[in-house]
Short mmCIF file of C-alpha atoms in Angstrom, two decimals:
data_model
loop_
_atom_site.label_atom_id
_atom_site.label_comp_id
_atom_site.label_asym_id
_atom_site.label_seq_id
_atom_site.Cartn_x
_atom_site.Cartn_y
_atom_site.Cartn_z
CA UNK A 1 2.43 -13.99 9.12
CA UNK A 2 2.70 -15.17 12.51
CA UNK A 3 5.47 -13.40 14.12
CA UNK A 4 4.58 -14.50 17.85
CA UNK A 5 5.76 -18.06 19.45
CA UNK A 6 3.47 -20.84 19.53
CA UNK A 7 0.73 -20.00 22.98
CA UNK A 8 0.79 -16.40 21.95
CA UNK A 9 -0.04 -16.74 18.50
CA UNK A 10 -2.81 -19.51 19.42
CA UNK A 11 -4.42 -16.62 21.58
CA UNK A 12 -4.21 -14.01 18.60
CA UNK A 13 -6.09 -16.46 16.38
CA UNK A 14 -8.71 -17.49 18.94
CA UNK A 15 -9.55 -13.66 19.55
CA UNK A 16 -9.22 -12.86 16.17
CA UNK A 17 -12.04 -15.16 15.10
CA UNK A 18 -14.69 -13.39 17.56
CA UNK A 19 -16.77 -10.96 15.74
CA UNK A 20 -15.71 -7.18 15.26
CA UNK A 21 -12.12 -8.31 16.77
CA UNK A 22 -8.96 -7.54 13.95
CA UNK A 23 -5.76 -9.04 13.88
CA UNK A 24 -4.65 -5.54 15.30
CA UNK A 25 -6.88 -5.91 18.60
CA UNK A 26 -6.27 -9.32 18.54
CA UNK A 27 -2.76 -8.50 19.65
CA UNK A 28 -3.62 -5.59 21.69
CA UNK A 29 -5.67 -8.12 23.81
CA UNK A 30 -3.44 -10.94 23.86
CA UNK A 31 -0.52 -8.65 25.01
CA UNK A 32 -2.72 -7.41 27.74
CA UNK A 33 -3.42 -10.44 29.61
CA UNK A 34 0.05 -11.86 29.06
CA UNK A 35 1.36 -9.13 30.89
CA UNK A 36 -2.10 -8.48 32.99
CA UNK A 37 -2.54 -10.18 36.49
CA UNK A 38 -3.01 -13.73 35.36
CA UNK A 39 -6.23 -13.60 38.22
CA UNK A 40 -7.53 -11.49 35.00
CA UNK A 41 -7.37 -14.33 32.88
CA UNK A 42 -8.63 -16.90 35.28
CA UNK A 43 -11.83 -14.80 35.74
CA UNK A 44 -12.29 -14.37 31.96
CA UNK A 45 -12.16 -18.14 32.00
CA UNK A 46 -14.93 -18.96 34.37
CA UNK A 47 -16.80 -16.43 32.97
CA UNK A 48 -16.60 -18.27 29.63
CA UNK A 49 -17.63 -21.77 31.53
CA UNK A 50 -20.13 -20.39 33.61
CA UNK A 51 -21.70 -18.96 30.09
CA UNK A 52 -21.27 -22.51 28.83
CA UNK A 53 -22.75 -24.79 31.88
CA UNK A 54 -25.35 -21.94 33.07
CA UNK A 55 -26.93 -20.14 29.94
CA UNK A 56 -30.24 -21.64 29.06
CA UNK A 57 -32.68 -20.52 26.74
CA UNK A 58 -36.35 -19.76 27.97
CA UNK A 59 -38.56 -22.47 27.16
CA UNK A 60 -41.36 -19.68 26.77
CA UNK A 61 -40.13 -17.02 24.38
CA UNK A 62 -36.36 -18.19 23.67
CA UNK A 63 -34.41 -15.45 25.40
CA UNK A 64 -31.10 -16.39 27.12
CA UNK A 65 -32.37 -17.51 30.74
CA UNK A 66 -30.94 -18.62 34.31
CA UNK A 67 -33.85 -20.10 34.95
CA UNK A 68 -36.30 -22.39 32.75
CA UNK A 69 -38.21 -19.02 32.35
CA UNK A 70 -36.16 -15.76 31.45
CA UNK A 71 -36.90 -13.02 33.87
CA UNK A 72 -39.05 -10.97 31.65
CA UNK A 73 -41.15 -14.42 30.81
CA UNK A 74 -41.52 -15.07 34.61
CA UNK A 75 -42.08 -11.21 35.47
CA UNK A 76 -45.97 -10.86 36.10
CA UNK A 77 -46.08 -7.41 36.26
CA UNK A 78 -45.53 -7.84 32.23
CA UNK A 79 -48.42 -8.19 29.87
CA UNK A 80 -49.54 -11.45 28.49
CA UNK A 81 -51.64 -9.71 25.86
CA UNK A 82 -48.39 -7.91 23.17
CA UNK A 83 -45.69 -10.30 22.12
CA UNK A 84 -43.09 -8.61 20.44
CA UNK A 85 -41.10 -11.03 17.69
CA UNK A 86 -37.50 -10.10 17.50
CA UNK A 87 -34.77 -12.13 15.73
CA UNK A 88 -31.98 -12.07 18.70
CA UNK A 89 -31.74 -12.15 22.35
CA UNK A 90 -29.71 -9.05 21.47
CA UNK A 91 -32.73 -7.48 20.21
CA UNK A 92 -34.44 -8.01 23.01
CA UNK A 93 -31.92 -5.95 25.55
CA UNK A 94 -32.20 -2.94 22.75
CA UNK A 95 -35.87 -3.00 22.93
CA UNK A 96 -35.71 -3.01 26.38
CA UNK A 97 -33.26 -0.46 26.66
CA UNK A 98 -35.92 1.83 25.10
CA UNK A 99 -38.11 1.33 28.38
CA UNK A 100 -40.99 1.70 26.06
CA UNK A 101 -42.24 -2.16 25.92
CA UNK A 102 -44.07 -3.77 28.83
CA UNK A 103 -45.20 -6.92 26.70
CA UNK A 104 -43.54 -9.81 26.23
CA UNK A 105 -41.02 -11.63 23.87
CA UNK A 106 -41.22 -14.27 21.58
CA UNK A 107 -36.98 -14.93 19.76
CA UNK A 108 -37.14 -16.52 16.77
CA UNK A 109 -32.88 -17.19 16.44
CA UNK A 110 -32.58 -15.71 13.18
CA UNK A 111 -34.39 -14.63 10.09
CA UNK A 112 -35.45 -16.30 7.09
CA UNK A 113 -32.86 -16.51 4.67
CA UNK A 114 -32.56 -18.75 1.96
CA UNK A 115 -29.07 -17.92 0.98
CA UNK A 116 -27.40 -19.53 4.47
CA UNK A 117 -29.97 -22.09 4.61
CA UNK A 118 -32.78 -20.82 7.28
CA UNK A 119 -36.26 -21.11 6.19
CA UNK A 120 -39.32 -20.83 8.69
CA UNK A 121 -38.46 -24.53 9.81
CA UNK A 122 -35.27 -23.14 11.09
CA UNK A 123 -36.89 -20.37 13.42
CA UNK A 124 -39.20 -20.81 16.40
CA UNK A 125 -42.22 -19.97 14.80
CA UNK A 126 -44.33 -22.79 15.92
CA UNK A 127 -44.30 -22.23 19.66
CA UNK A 128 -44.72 -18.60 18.21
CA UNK A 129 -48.08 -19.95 16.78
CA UNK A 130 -48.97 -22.05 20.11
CA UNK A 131 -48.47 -18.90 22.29
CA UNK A 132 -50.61 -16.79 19.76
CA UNK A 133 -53.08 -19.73 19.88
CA UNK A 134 -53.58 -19.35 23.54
CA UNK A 135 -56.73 -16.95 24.65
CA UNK A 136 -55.57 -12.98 25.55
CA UNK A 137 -52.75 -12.29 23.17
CA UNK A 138 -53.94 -8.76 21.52
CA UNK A 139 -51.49 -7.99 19.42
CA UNK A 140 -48.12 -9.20 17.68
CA UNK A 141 -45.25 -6.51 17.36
CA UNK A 142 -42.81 -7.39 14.40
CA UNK A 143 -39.62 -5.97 15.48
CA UNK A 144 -37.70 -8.35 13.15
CA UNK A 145 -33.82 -6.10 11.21
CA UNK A 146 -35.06 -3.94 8.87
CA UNK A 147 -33.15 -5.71 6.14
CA UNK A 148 -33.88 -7.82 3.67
CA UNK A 149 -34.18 -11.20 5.54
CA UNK A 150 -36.31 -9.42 8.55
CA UNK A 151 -38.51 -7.69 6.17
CA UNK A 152 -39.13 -11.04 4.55
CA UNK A 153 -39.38 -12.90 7.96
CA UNK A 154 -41.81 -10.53 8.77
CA UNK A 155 -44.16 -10.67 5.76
CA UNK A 156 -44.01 -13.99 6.02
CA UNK A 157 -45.12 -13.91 9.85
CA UNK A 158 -48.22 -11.27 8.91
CA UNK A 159 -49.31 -14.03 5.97
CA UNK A 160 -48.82 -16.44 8.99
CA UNK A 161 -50.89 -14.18 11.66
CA UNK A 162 -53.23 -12.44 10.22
CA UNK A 163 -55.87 -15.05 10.02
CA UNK A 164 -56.05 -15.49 13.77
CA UNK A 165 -59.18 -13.55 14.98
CA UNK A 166 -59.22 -10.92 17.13
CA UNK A 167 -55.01 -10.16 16.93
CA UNK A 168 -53.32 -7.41 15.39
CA UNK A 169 -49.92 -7.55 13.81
CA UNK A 170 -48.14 -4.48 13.72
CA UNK A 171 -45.04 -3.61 12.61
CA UNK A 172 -42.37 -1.49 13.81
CA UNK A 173 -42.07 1.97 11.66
CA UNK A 174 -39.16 3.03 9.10
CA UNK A 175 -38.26 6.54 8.71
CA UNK A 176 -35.13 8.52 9.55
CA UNK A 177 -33.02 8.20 12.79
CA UNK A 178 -33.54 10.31 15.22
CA UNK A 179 -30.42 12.90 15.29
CA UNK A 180 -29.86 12.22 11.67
CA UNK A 181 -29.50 14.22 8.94
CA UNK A 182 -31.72 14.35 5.81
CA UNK A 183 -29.07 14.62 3.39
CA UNK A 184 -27.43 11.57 4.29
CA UNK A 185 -29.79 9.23 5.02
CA UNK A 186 -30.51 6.41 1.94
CA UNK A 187 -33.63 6.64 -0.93
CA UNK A 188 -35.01 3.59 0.60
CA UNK A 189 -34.84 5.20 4.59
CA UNK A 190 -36.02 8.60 3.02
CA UNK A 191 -38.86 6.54 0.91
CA UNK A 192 -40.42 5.10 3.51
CA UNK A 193 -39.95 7.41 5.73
CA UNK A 194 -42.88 9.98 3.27
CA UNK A 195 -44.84 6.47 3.05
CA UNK A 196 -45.38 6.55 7.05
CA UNK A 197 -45.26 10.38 7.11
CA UNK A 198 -48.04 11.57 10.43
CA UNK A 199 -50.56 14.49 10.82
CA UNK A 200 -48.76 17.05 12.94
CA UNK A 201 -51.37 18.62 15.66
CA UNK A 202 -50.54 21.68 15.87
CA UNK B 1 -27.86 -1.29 32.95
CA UNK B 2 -26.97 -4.68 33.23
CA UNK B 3 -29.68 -5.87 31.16
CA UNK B 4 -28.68 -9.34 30.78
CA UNK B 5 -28.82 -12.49 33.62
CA UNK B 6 -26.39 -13.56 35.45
CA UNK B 7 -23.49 -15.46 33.28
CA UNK B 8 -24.37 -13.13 30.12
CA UNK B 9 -23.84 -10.34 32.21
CA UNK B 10 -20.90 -11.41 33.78
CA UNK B 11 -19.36 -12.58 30.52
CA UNK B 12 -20.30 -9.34 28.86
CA UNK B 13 -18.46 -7.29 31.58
CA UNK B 14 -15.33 -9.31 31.83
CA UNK B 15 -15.12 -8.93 28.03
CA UNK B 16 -15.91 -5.16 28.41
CA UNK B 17 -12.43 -5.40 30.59
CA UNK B 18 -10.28 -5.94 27.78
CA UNK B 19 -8.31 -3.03 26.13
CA UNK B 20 -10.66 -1.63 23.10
CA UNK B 21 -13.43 -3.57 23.60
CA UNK B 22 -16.59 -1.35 24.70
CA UNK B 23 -19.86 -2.05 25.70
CA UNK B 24 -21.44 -2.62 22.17
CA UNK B 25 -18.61 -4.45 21.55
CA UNK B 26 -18.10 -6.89 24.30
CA UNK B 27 -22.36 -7.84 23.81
CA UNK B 28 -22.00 -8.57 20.57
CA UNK B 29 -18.86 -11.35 21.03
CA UNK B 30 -21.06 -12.60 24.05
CA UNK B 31 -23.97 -13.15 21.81
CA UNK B 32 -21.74 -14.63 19.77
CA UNK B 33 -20.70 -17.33 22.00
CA UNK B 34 -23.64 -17.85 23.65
CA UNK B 35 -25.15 -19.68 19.95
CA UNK B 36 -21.64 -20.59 18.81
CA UNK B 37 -20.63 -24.00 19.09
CA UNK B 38 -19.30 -25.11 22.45
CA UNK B 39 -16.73 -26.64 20.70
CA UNK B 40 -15.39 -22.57 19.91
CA UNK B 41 -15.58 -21.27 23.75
CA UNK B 42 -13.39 -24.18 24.62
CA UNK B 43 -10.62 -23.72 22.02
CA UNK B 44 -10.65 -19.70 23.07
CA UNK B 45 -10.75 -20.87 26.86
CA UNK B 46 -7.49 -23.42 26.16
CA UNK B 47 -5.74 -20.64 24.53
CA UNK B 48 -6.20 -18.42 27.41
CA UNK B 49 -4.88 -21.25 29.55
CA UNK B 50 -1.98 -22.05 27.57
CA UNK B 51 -0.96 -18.67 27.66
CA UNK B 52 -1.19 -18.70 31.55
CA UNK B 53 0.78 -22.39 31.56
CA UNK B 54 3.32 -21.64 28.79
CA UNK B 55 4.21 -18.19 28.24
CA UNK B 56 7.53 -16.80 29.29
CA UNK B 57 9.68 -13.63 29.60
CA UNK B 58 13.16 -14.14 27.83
CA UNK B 59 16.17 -14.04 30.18
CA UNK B 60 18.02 -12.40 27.82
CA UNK B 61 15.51 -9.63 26.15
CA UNK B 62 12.53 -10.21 27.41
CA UNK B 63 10.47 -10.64 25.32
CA UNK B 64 7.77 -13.42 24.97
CA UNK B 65 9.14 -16.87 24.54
CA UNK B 66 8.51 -20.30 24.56
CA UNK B 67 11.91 -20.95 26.22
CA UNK B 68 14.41 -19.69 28.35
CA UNK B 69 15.68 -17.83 25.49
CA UNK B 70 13.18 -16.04 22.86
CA UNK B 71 13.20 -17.19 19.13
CA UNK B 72 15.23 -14.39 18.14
CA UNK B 73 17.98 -14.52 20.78
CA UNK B 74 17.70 -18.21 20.09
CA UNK B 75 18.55 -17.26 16.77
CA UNK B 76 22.57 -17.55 15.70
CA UNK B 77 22.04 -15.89 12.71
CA UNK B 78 20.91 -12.75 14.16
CA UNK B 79 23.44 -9.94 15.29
CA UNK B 80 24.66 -9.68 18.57
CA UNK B 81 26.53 -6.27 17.87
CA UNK B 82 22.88 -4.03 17.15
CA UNK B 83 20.58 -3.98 20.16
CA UNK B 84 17.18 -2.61 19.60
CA UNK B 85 15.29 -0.97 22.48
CA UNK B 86 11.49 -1.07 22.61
CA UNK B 87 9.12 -0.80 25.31
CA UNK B 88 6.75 -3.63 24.83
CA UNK B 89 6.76 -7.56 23.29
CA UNK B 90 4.42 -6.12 20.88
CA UNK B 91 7.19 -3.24 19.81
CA UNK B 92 9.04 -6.10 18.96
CA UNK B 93 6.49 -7.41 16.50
CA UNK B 94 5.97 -3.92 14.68
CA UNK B 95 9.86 -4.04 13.72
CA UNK B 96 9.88 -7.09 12.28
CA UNK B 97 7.50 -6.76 10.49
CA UNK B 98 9.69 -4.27 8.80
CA UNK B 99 12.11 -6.78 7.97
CA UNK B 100 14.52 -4.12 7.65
CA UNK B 101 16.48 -5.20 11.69
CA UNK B 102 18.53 -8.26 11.75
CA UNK B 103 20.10 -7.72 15.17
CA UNK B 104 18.39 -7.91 18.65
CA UNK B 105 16.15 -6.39 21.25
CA UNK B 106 15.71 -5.55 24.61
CA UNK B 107 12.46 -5.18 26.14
CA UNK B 108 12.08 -2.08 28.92
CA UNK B 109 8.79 -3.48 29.85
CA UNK B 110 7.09 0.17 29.64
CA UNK B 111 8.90 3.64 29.53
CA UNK B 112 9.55 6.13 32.41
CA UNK B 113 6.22 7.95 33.12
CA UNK B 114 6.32 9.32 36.47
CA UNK B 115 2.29 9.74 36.46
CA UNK B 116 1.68 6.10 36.84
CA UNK B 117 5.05 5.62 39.00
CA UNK B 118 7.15 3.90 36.64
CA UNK B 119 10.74 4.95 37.08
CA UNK B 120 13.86 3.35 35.92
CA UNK B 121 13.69 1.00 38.83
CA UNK B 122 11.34 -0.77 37.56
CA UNK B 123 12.24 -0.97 33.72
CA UNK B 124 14.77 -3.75 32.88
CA UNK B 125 17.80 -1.49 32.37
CA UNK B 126 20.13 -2.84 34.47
CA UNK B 127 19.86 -6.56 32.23
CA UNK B 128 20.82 -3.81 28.98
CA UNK B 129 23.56 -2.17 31.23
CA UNK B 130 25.00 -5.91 31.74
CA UNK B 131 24.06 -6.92 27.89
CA UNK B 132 25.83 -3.64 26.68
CA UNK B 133 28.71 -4.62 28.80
CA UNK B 134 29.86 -7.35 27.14
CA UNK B 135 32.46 -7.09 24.13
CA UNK B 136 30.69 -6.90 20.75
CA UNK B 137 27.75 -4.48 21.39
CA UNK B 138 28.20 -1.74 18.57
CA UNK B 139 24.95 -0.21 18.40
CA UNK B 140 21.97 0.48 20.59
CA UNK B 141 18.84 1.94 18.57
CA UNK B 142 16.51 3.54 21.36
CA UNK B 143 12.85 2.52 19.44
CA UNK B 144 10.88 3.85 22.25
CA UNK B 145 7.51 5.10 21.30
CA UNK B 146 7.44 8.75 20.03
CA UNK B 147 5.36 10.53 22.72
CA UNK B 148 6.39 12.32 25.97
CA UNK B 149 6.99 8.75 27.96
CA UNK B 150 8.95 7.43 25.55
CA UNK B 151 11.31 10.56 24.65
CA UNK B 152 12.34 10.43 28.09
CA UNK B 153 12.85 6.85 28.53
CA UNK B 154 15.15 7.70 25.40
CA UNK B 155 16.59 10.90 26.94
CA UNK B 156 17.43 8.74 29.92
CA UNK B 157 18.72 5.82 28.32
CA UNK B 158 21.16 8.24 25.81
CA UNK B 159 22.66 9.91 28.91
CA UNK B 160 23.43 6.42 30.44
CA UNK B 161 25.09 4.60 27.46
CA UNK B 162 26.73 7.44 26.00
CA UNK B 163 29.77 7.21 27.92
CA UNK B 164 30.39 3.28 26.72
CA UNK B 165 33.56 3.04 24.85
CA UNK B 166 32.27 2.48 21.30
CA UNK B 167 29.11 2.24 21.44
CA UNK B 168 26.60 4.41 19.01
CA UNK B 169 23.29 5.30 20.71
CA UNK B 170 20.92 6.36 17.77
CA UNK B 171 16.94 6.81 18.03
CA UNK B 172 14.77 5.83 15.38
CA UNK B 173 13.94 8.97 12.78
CA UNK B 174 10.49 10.98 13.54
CA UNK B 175 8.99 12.61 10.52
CA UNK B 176 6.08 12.60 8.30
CA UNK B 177 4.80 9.22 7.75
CA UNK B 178 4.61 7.36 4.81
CA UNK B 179 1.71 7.68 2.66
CA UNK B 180 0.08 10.61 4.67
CA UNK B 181 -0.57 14.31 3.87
CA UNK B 182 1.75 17.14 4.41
CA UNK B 183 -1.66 19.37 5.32
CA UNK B 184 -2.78 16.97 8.04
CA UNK B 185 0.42 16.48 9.67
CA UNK B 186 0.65 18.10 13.26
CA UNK B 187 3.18 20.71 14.13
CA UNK B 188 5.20 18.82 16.35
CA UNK B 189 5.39 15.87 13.52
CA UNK B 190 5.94 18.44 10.87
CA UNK B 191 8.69 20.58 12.84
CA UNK B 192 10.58 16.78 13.19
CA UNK B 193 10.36 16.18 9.47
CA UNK B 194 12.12 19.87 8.83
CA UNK B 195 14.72 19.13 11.60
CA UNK B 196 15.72 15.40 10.47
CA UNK B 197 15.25 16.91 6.58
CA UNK B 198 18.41 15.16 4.52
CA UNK B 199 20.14 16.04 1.10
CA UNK B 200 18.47 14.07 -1.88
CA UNK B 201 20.98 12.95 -4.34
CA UNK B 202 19.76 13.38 -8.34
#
């Protein structure tokens, strides 16, 4: 029921259709900028246009980008040789908060999924091939979701791959969170997490 | 880290600004918008607008309106005789959704917490003093929130309307809420419940 007056209840809605955001927060946010400093809003604002009018996507690997190039894509202390596939540019700030990667990216925007539509026509997977196709690229890391439509995506991509010479295709390993607890964690988690079991040195 | 460029960043941390929206949180709706339709940012940028443009305090309660006068002082069919006190717009919206109040409000615009240097002075009590002044007021229910800012906002506001002629100053019941579990209920709520305990006819 919409118990606020007509510009209050428009805000509500609008929030309320943004992802993770309830009706509940929806109203907690609306009430704070109507009774915020309205300079709040007007920076939220601009922020919003300058997000419309500024954000481009890489032309390289698809990342969100300033420039024609995303900083990682124009960074030359990065390796050429390891592009690692992820679905998002989301995914690509995780794996980079990990400080583990010094590759590059390649973003497909999305995963295959029949049910809403995507197949492989849908993702950037031929400028994928074009930058594989180029001489120096070592190996391809498959860091699509481990769920059903990134597992898929990225048997699909392997089929795809592994007939170029001289590249490997790797994948990145299941097994338990780190921090987690045995009991709780799913068959399929626990399951592949004995299929990829290591040799401990001792 | 601000892992992002530029406008994603910016976006991201504006977002972040918003009551109950962390980190994790505020990425994810910028992700959002940054591949939803344009068409979306602009509707959510109007509404932030509109609220700027169009949003008023009512003269009378204040709380949010369209008008001069709210929709429920607007209202004729509402009594004028019960005023209900609550700190925030939003207060107002939590007892109607009740349905269980048909008279009116008036909107302190916070409650007396010392800490963040919010006295009296700067609650709208003298526009109640004048509202309570006028023939007709029967009842004032003090619905201030139940913690230590509100109790004395309620403590304040009892010693100040208790000597009008006629006039009933009640505060809403504290007890046990509805649905929960004696065994999980704090002291304090539980010591309330015993206190405000009433006779059950068979």
């Amino acid at each position: 029921m919409a118990v606020y007056e007509g510009p209050v209840q428009d805000l509500i809605d609008e929030l309320g259709r943004l992802p993770g955001i309830g009706p509940k927060s929806a109203q907690r946010i609306a009430f704070h900028l109507l009774t915020a400093d309205p300079v709040d809003i007007t920076r939220l604002q601009s922020a919003l246009q300058r997000v419309k009018d500024e954000v481009r996507f890489c032309t390289v690997c698809g990342n969100v980008a300033a420039d024609e190039k995303c900083r990682i894509c124009a960074d030359p202390a990065r390796e050429d040789a390891v592009i690692c596939v992820v679905e998002e540019p989301k995914d690509v700030a995780a794996v980079e908060r990990t400080r583990e990667f010094r590759g590059k990216y390649h973003v497909l925007g999305g995963a295959i999924s029949p049910i809403d539509g995507i197949g492989p026509d849908q993702l950037r997977i031929a400028p994928l091939l074009t930058r594989i196709a180029a001489p120096g690229v070592r190996e391809v890391i498959l860091a699509t979701d481990p769920n059903l439509e990134g597992e898929a995506t990225a048997t699909y991509l392997t089929r795809l791959l592994q007939p170029f010479p001289g590249l490997t295709v790797t994948r990145l390993a299941s097994g338990l969170p780190v921090g987690g607890d045995l009991e709780y964690a799913d068959e399929v988690t626990l399951g592949r997490a004995f299929a990829g079991r290591r040799s401990v040195d001792a």
